[in-house]
């Protein structure tokens, strides 16, 4: 792979978009490689992912403007679909994904971070949807996910004005969960991912599915989704071990990772 690196660190996988000369902008090749990387992850030994960008200046500076500049209407739609398909794969990936946003997260960069479960960023991070300044709409999910994350009013303001916001404002509006000095960002991301990986993996996956699927339907259907996924947990070794450790008051074991069990 030319533009994506993948590193396995225990139960945590780290995906780095590595095209620093173009501030990690997403061209078709980057999207294809990201797609392939996700397909190749071994879910039997990976419990959380971190997504970040190479270098200390940019997470992802958007979709590749050079590549988009000559697209026809049909090609534009196809390019949007290509990005959306990969981002949706990330969003529905069975395990949690943390975006460690280390600098510019503009256009497709903001959009890919929003396809992750959790966003944390460095103090120098800049978020924005500058597309209308380029004569296009956000095309990799920005018109949909930003409104769901920060509310329609704030999303419309950001998208219509194309104004970028700094890390502290992204934190204030709830776009990111936490802001760290740049040199602490990856350490914090790894710490969070390790914390997730220390919990019962099937339960964590079921939580992701329950939250994601439940948000797509009304509350009556949503609680049924929860009930089924809650019930499924009772077929796992993790539930039996986790609860008996608690009941046996084995403080040592109570907080320990229970072994991974495939369904
Ligand atoms: N596409 C292609 N190349 C890009 C790029 C992008 N989105 N962003 C940066 N680059 C390239 C630049 O062309 C430049 O390449 P050269 O050295 O070959 O000239 C290199 O990265 C470094 O960029 P700058 O010299 O511009 O760096 P800077 O520090 O002066 O500015 C920046 C940084 C403010 C992020 C600026 O690069 C910028 O505004 N980039 C574009 C951001 C943008 O508009 N993103 C949205 C794209 S549209 C989109 O994403 C659509 C969608 O929803 C699908």
Short mmCIF file of C-alpha atoms and ligand atoms in Angstrom, two decimals:
data_model
loop_
_atom_site.label_atom_id
_atom_site.label_comp_id
_atom_site.label_asym_id
_atom_site.label_seq_id
_atom_site.Cartn_x
_atom_site.Cartn_y
_atom_site.Cartn_z
CA UNK A 1 0.00 0.00 0.00
CA UNK A 2 1.24 3.44 -0.85
CA UNK A 3 -0.94 5.72 1.25
CA UNK A 4 -2.20 3.67 4.21
CA UNK A 5 -0.19 2.11 6.99
CA UNK A 6 -1.63 -0.34 9.49
CA UNK A 7 -0.03 -1.25 12.79
CA UNK A 8 -1.32 -3.84 15.24
CA UNK A 9 -0.61 -3.02 18.88
CA UNK A 10 -2.08 -5.83 20.98
CA UNK A 11 -5.84 -5.71 20.55
CA UNK A 12 -5.67 -2.22 19.00
CA UNK A 13 -5.19 -1.47 15.30
CA UNK A 14 -3.83 1.88 14.16
CA UNK A 15 -4.67 3.04 10.63
CA UNK A 16 -2.65 6.00 9.37
CA UNK A 17 -3.54 7.90 6.21
CA UNK A 18 -0.11 8.58 4.87
CA UNK A 19 0.00 11.10 2.05
CA UNK A 20 1.65 14.02 3.83
CA UNK A 21 2.70 15.83 0.64
CA UNK A 22 -0.98 16.51 -0.04
CA UNK A 23 -1.83 16.90 3.67
CA UNK A 24 -3.33 13.39 3.51
CA UNK A 25 -6.03 14.43 1.01
CA UNK A 26 -8.28 11.59 -0.08
CA UNK A 27 -7.91 10.59 -3.71
CA UNK A 28 -9.42 7.41 -5.18
CA UNK A 29 -6.32 5.41 -4.39
CA UNK A 30 -6.38 6.42 -0.71
CA UNK A 31 -10.07 5.47 -0.53
CA UNK A 32 -9.41 2.10 -2.21
CA UNK A 33 -6.50 1.36 0.10
CA UNK A 34 -8.54 2.31 3.17
CA UNK A 35 -11.29 0.00 1.99
CA UNK A 36 -8.81 -2.85 1.52
CA UNK A 37 -7.23 -2.21 4.92
CA UNK A 38 -10.60 -2.44 6.67
CA UNK A 39 -11.36 -5.68 4.83
CA UNK A 40 -8.05 -7.19 5.92
CA UNK A 41 -8.36 -6.51 9.65
CA UNK A 42 -8.52 -9.68 11.72
CA UNK A 43 -11.52 -9.14 13.96
CA UNK A 44 -10.63 -12.13 16.12
CA UNK A 45 -7.71 -10.27 17.64
CA UNK A 46 -8.66 -6.60 17.17
CA UNK A 47 -11.05 -4.87 19.56
CA UNK A 48 -10.66 -1.19 18.70
CA UNK A 49 -9.18 0.94 15.92
CA UNK A 50 -7.52 4.33 15.86
CA UNK A 51 -7.59 6.39 12.66
CA UNK A 52 -5.08 9.19 12.25
CA UNK A 53 -3.09 11.14 9.64
CA UNK A 54 0.66 11.13 8.98
CA UNK A 55 2.70 14.17 10.00
CA UNK A 56 1.97 16.82 12.59
CA UNK A 57 0.06 19.31 10.44
CA UNK A 58 -2.91 17.52 8.99
CA UNK A 59 -5.31 14.73 9.80
CA UNK A 60 -6.95 14.84 6.35
CA UNK A 61 -7.27 18.09 4.32
CA UNK A 62 -10.29 16.82 2.42
CA UNK A 63 -11.07 15.00 -0.76
CA UNK A 64 -8.47 15.53 -3.47
CA UNK A 65 -9.33 18.79 -5.21
CA UNK A 66 -7.05 18.05 -8.18
CA UNK A 67 -8.83 14.77 -8.86
CA UNK A 68 -12.28 16.34 -8.44
CA UNK A 69 -11.56 19.38 -10.60
CA UNK A 70 -12.38 17.69 -13.93
CA UNK A 71 -15.22 15.38 -12.91
CA UNK A 72 -18.49 15.28 -14.83
CA UNK A 73 -21.86 15.10 -13.08
CA UNK A 74 -21.89 11.28 -13.27
CA UNK A 75 -18.26 10.99 -12.20
CA UNK A 76 -18.91 13.37 -9.31
CA UNK A 77 -21.76 11.20 -8.11
CA UNK A 78 -19.59 8.08 -8.44
CA UNK A 79 -16.74 9.72 -6.50
CA UNK A 80 -19.22 10.67 -3.75
CA UNK A 81 -20.43 7.07 -3.65
CA UNK A 82 -16.89 5.73 -3.44
CA UNK A 83 -16.16 7.90 -0.41
CA UNK A 84 -19.54 7.25 1.17
CA UNK A 85 -19.19 3.48 0.78
CA UNK A 86 -15.82 3.42 2.57
CA UNK A 87 -16.95 5.85 5.28
CA UNK A 88 -20.10 3.79 5.88
CA UNK A 89 -17.92 0.67 6.19
CA UNK A 90 -15.92 2.52 8.85
CA UNK A 91 -19.05 3.74 10.61
CA UNK A 92 -20.59 0.26 10.73
CA UNK A 93 -17.29 -1.53 11.37
CA UNK A 94 -18.02 -4.09 14.10
CA UNK A 95 -15.52 -2.61 16.58
CA UNK A 96 -15.17 0.98 17.87
CA UNK A 97 -13.07 3.42 15.85
CA UNK A 98 -11.43 6.46 17.46
CA UNK A 99 -10.41 9.35 15.20
CA UNK A 100 -7.21 10.95 16.52
CA UNK A 101 -7.43 14.25 14.66
CA UNK A 102 -3.93 15.70 14.47
CA UNK A 103 -4.37 18.94 12.52
CA UNK A 104 -6.54 19.89 9.53
CA UNK A 105 -9.83 17.99 9.30
CA UNK A 106 -11.43 19.81 6.40
CA UNK A 107 -14.14 18.65 4.01
CA UNK A 108 -13.65 14.91 3.59
CA UNK A 109 -11.31 15.05 6.61
CA UNK A 110 -14.04 16.33 8.91
CA UNK A 111 -16.38 13.84 7.26
CA UNK A 112 -14.16 10.79 7.81
CA UNK A 113 -13.70 11.77 11.46
CA UNK A 114 -17.49 11.90 11.79
CA UNK A 115 -17.72 8.33 10.46
CA UNK A 116 -15.70 7.22 13.48
CA UNK A 117 -17.36 6.45 16.81
CA UNK A 118 -15.32 8.93 18.85
CA UNK A 119 -13.25 11.99 17.92
CA UNK A 120 -10.38 13.37 19.99
CA UNK A 121 -8.04 16.02 18.63
CA UNK A 122 -4.84 17.98 19.10
CA UNK A 123 -4.85 21.65 20.11
CA UNK A 124 -3.83 22.60 16.55
CA UNK A 125 -6.76 20.77 14.93
CA UNK A 126 -8.99 22.75 12.56
CA UNK A 127 -12.37 21.44 11.50
CA UNK A 128 -14.56 22.68 8.69
CA UNK A 129 -16.68 21.97 5.66
CA UNK A 130 -15.26 24.42 3.10
CA UNK A 131 -17.00 22.84 0.10
CA UNK A 132 -19.38 25.66 -0.83
CA UNK A 133 -16.31 27.85 -1.31
CA UNK A 134 -15.24 25.36 -4.00
CA UNK A 135 -18.65 25.27 -5.64
CA UNK A 136 -19.75 21.87 -4.31
CA UNK A 137 -21.67 20.42 -1.40
CA UNK A 138 -19.97 18.25 1.21
CA UNK A 139 -20.00 14.90 -0.56
CA UNK A 140 -18.74 12.24 1.86
CA UNK A 141 -21.57 12.42 4.38
CA UNK A 142 -21.03 15.94 5.76
CA UNK A 143 -24.54 17.18 5.11
CA UNK A 144 -25.88 14.21 7.06
CA UNK A 145 -23.49 13.40 9.89
CA UNK A 146 -22.62 16.94 10.99
CA UNK A 147 -26.27 17.77 11.65
CA UNK A 148 -26.70 14.53 13.58
CA UNK A 149 -23.64 15.26 15.72
CA UNK A 150 -23.90 18.97 16.49
CA UNK A 151 -27.53 19.76 15.59
CA UNK A 152 -28.99 21.13 12.37
CA UNK A 153 -28.54 24.84 13.27
CA UNK A 154 -24.80 24.63 13.97
CA UNK A 155 -24.23 22.25 11.03
CA UNK A 156 -26.00 24.60 8.64
CA UNK A 157 -23.98 27.55 9.91
CA UNK A 158 -20.69 25.69 9.42
CA UNK A 159 -21.64 24.35 5.99
CA UNK A 160 -23.26 27.52 4.57
CA UNK A 161 -20.49 29.85 5.79
CA UNK A 162 -17.64 27.39 5.04
CA UNK A 163 -15.98 28.81 8.16
CA UNK A 164 -13.35 26.62 9.81
CA UNK A 165 -13.36 26.17 13.56
CA UNK A 166 -10.52 25.54 15.97
CA UNK A 167 -10.22 22.65 18.41
CA UNK A 168 -11.71 24.53 21.37
CA UNK A 169 -14.82 25.44 19.40
CA UNK A 170 -15.11 21.87 18.07
CA UNK A 171 -15.04 20.75 21.70
CA UNK A 172 -17.62 23.35 22.75
CA UNK A 173 -20.13 22.26 20.11
CA UNK A 174 -19.62 18.56 20.84
CA UNK A 175 -17.85 17.66 17.62
CA UNK A 176 -14.89 16.26 19.58
CA UNK A 177 -14.84 14.61 22.97
CA UNK A 178 -11.47 15.94 24.13
CA UNK A 179 -8.55 18.17 23.09
CA UNK A 180 -4.93 17.31 23.94
CA UNK A 181 -1.50 18.85 23.32
CA UNK A 182 -0.30 17.48 19.98
CA UNK A 183 2.43 15.33 21.49
CA UNK A 184 -0.07 13.60 23.82
CA UNK A 185 -2.79 12.86 21.27
CA UNK A 186 -1.72 9.38 20.17
CA UNK A 187 -0.91 8.32 23.71
CA UNK A 188 -4.40 9.39 24.79
CA UNK A 189 -5.97 7.64 21.80
CA UNK A 190 -4.09 4.43 22.61
CA UNK A 191 -5.11 4.71 26.25
CA UNK A 192 -8.77 5.08 25.31
CA UNK A 193 -8.56 2.22 22.81
CA UNK A 194 -6.86 -0.01 25.40
CA UNK A 195 -9.61 0.86 27.87
CA UNK A 196 -12.23 -0.23 25.34
CA UNK A 197 -10.24 -3.38 24.50
CA UNK A 198 -10.13 -4.32 28.19
CA UNK A 199 -13.91 -4.79 28.26
CA UNK A 200 -15.96 -7.74 27.05
CA UNK A 201 -15.55 -7.52 23.27
CA UNK A 202 -18.91 -8.91 22.22
CA UNK A 203 -20.69 -6.59 24.65
CA UNK A 204 -18.75 -3.62 23.24
CA UNK A 205 -19.62 -4.60 19.66
CA UNK A 206 -23.26 -5.03 20.62
CA UNK A 207 -23.27 -1.56 22.22
CA UNK A 208 -21.97 -0.04 18.97
CA UNK A 209 -24.59 -1.85 16.93
CA UNK A 210 -27.39 -0.97 19.36
CA UNK A 211 -26.49 2.74 19.33
CA UNK A 212 -25.95 2.96 15.56
CA UNK A 213 -28.97 0.90 14.53
CA UNK A 214 -31.20 2.42 17.20
CA UNK A 215 -30.51 5.94 15.97
CA UNK A 216 -31.95 5.01 12.55
CA UNK A 217 -35.40 4.01 13.83
CA UNK A 218 -38.08 5.23 16.27
CA UNK A 219 -37.81 4.54 20.00
CA UNK A 220 -40.22 1.59 19.99
CA UNK A 221 -38.10 -0.22 17.41
CA UNK A 222 -34.87 1.01 18.98
CA UNK A 223 -35.53 -0.61 22.34
CA UNK A 224 -36.30 -3.91 20.59
CA UNK A 225 -32.87 -3.68 18.92
CA UNK A 226 -31.38 -3.16 22.38
CA UNK A 227 -33.33 -6.06 23.90
CA UNK A 228 -32.05 -8.51 21.27
CA UNK A 229 -28.43 -7.42 21.58
CA UNK A 230 -28.70 -7.44 25.39
CA UNK A 231 -30.13 -10.96 25.22
CA UNK A 232 -27.34 -12.13 22.90
CA UNK A 233 -24.78 -11.27 25.58
CA UNK A 234 -26.18 -13.99 27.82
CA UNK A 235 -24.86 -16.61 25.39
CA UNK A 236 -21.28 -15.45 25.89
CA UNK A 237 -18.52 -16.67 28.18
CA UNK A 238 -17.74 -13.04 28.91
CA UNK A 239 -21.11 -12.53 30.60
CA UNK A 240 -20.75 -15.67 32.69
CA UNK A 241 -17.18 -14.89 33.73
CA UNK A 242 -17.83 -11.17 34.24
CA UNK A 243 -20.82 -11.70 36.50
CA UNK A 244 -19.44 -14.62 38.49
CA UNK A 245 -16.25 -12.64 39.14
CA UNK A 246 -18.42 -9.88 40.54
CA UNK A 247 -20.52 -12.22 42.65
CA UNK A 248 -17.45 -14.04 43.97
CA UNK A 249 -16.20 -10.60 45.04
CA UNK A 250 -12.91 -11.38 43.33
CA UNK A 251 -11.69 -7.81 43.06
CA UNK A 252 -8.59 -8.87 41.18
CA UNK A 253 -10.54 -10.69 38.50
CA UNK A 254 -13.52 -8.36 38.49
CA UNK A 255 -11.68 -5.72 36.55
CA UNK A 256 -9.65 -8.08 34.43
CA UNK A 257 -10.21 -8.75 30.78
CA UNK A 258 -12.28 -11.82 30.26
CA UNK A 259 -11.17 -14.03 27.38
CA UNK A 260 -12.40 -13.19 23.92
CA UNK A 261 -15.12 -15.55 22.77
CA UNK A 262 -16.47 -15.69 19.29
CA UNK A 263 -20.19 -16.22 19.06
N1 LIG B 1 -6.69 18.20 -2.27
C1 LIG B 1 -5.54 18.13 -2.96
N2 LIG B 1 -4.37 18.64 -2.53
C2 LIG B 1 -4.39 19.26 -1.34
C3 LIG B 1 -5.56 19.38 -0.56
C4 LIG B 1 -6.75 18.80 -1.07
N3 LIG B 1 -7.91 18.82 -0.38
N4 LIG B 1 -5.27 20.07 0.56
C5 LIG B 1 -3.97 20.37 0.48
N5 LIG B 1 -3.42 19.88 -0.65
C6 LIG B 1 -2.04 20.00 -1.12
C7 LIG B 1 -1.75 21.38 -1.68
O1 LIG B 1 -2.18 21.48 -3.01
C8 LIG B 1 -0.25 21.44 -1.53
O2 LIG B 1 0.34 20.71 -2.57
P1 LIG B 1 1.66 21.28 -3.32
O3 LIG B 1 2.70 21.35 -2.24
O4 LIG B 1 1.92 20.25 -4.36
O5 LIG B 1 1.27 22.63 -3.83
C9 LIG B 1 0.01 20.67 -0.25
O6 LIG B 1 -1.15 19.87 -0.01
C10 LIG B 1 0.19 21.57 0.96
O7 LIG B 1 -0.93 22.43 1.04
P2 LIG B 1 -0.80 24.02 1.17
O8 LIG B 1 0.45 24.50 0.52
O9 LIG B 1 -2.09 24.60 0.70
O10 LIG B 1 -0.63 24.17 2.75
P3 LIG B 1 -1.07 25.40 3.65
O11 LIG B 1 -0.50 25.12 5.00
O12 LIG B 1 -0.75 26.68 2.99
O13 LIG B 1 -2.66 25.30 3.74
C11 LIG B 1 -4.78 24.18 4.02
C12 LIG B 1 -3.26 24.21 4.37
C13 LIG B 1 -5.49 25.38 4.66
C14 LIG B 1 -5.34 22.88 4.60
C15 LIG B 1 -4.94 24.23 2.49
O14 LIG B 1 -4.11 23.25 1.90
C16 LIG B 1 -6.34 23.98 2.03
O15 LIG B 1 -7.17 24.87 2.12
N6 LIG B 1 -6.62 22.76 1.50
C17 LIG B 1 -7.90 22.44 0.96
C18 LIG B 1 -8.92 22.20 2.06
C19 LIG B 1 -10.26 21.93 1.47
O16 LIG B 1 -10.87 22.77 0.84
N7 LIG B 1 -10.78 20.71 1.71
C20 LIG B 1 -12.07 20.31 1.21
C21 LIG B 1 -11.92 19.62 -0.10
S1 LIG B 1 -13.48 19.35 -0.85
C22 LIG B 1 -14.07 17.93 -0.16
O17 LIG B 1 -13.52 17.38 0.75
C23 LIG B 1 -15.34 17.43 -0.81
C24 LIG B 1 -16.04 16.36 -0.10
O18 LIG B 1 -16.76 16.59 0.85
C25 LIG B 1 -15.99 15.01 -0.62
#
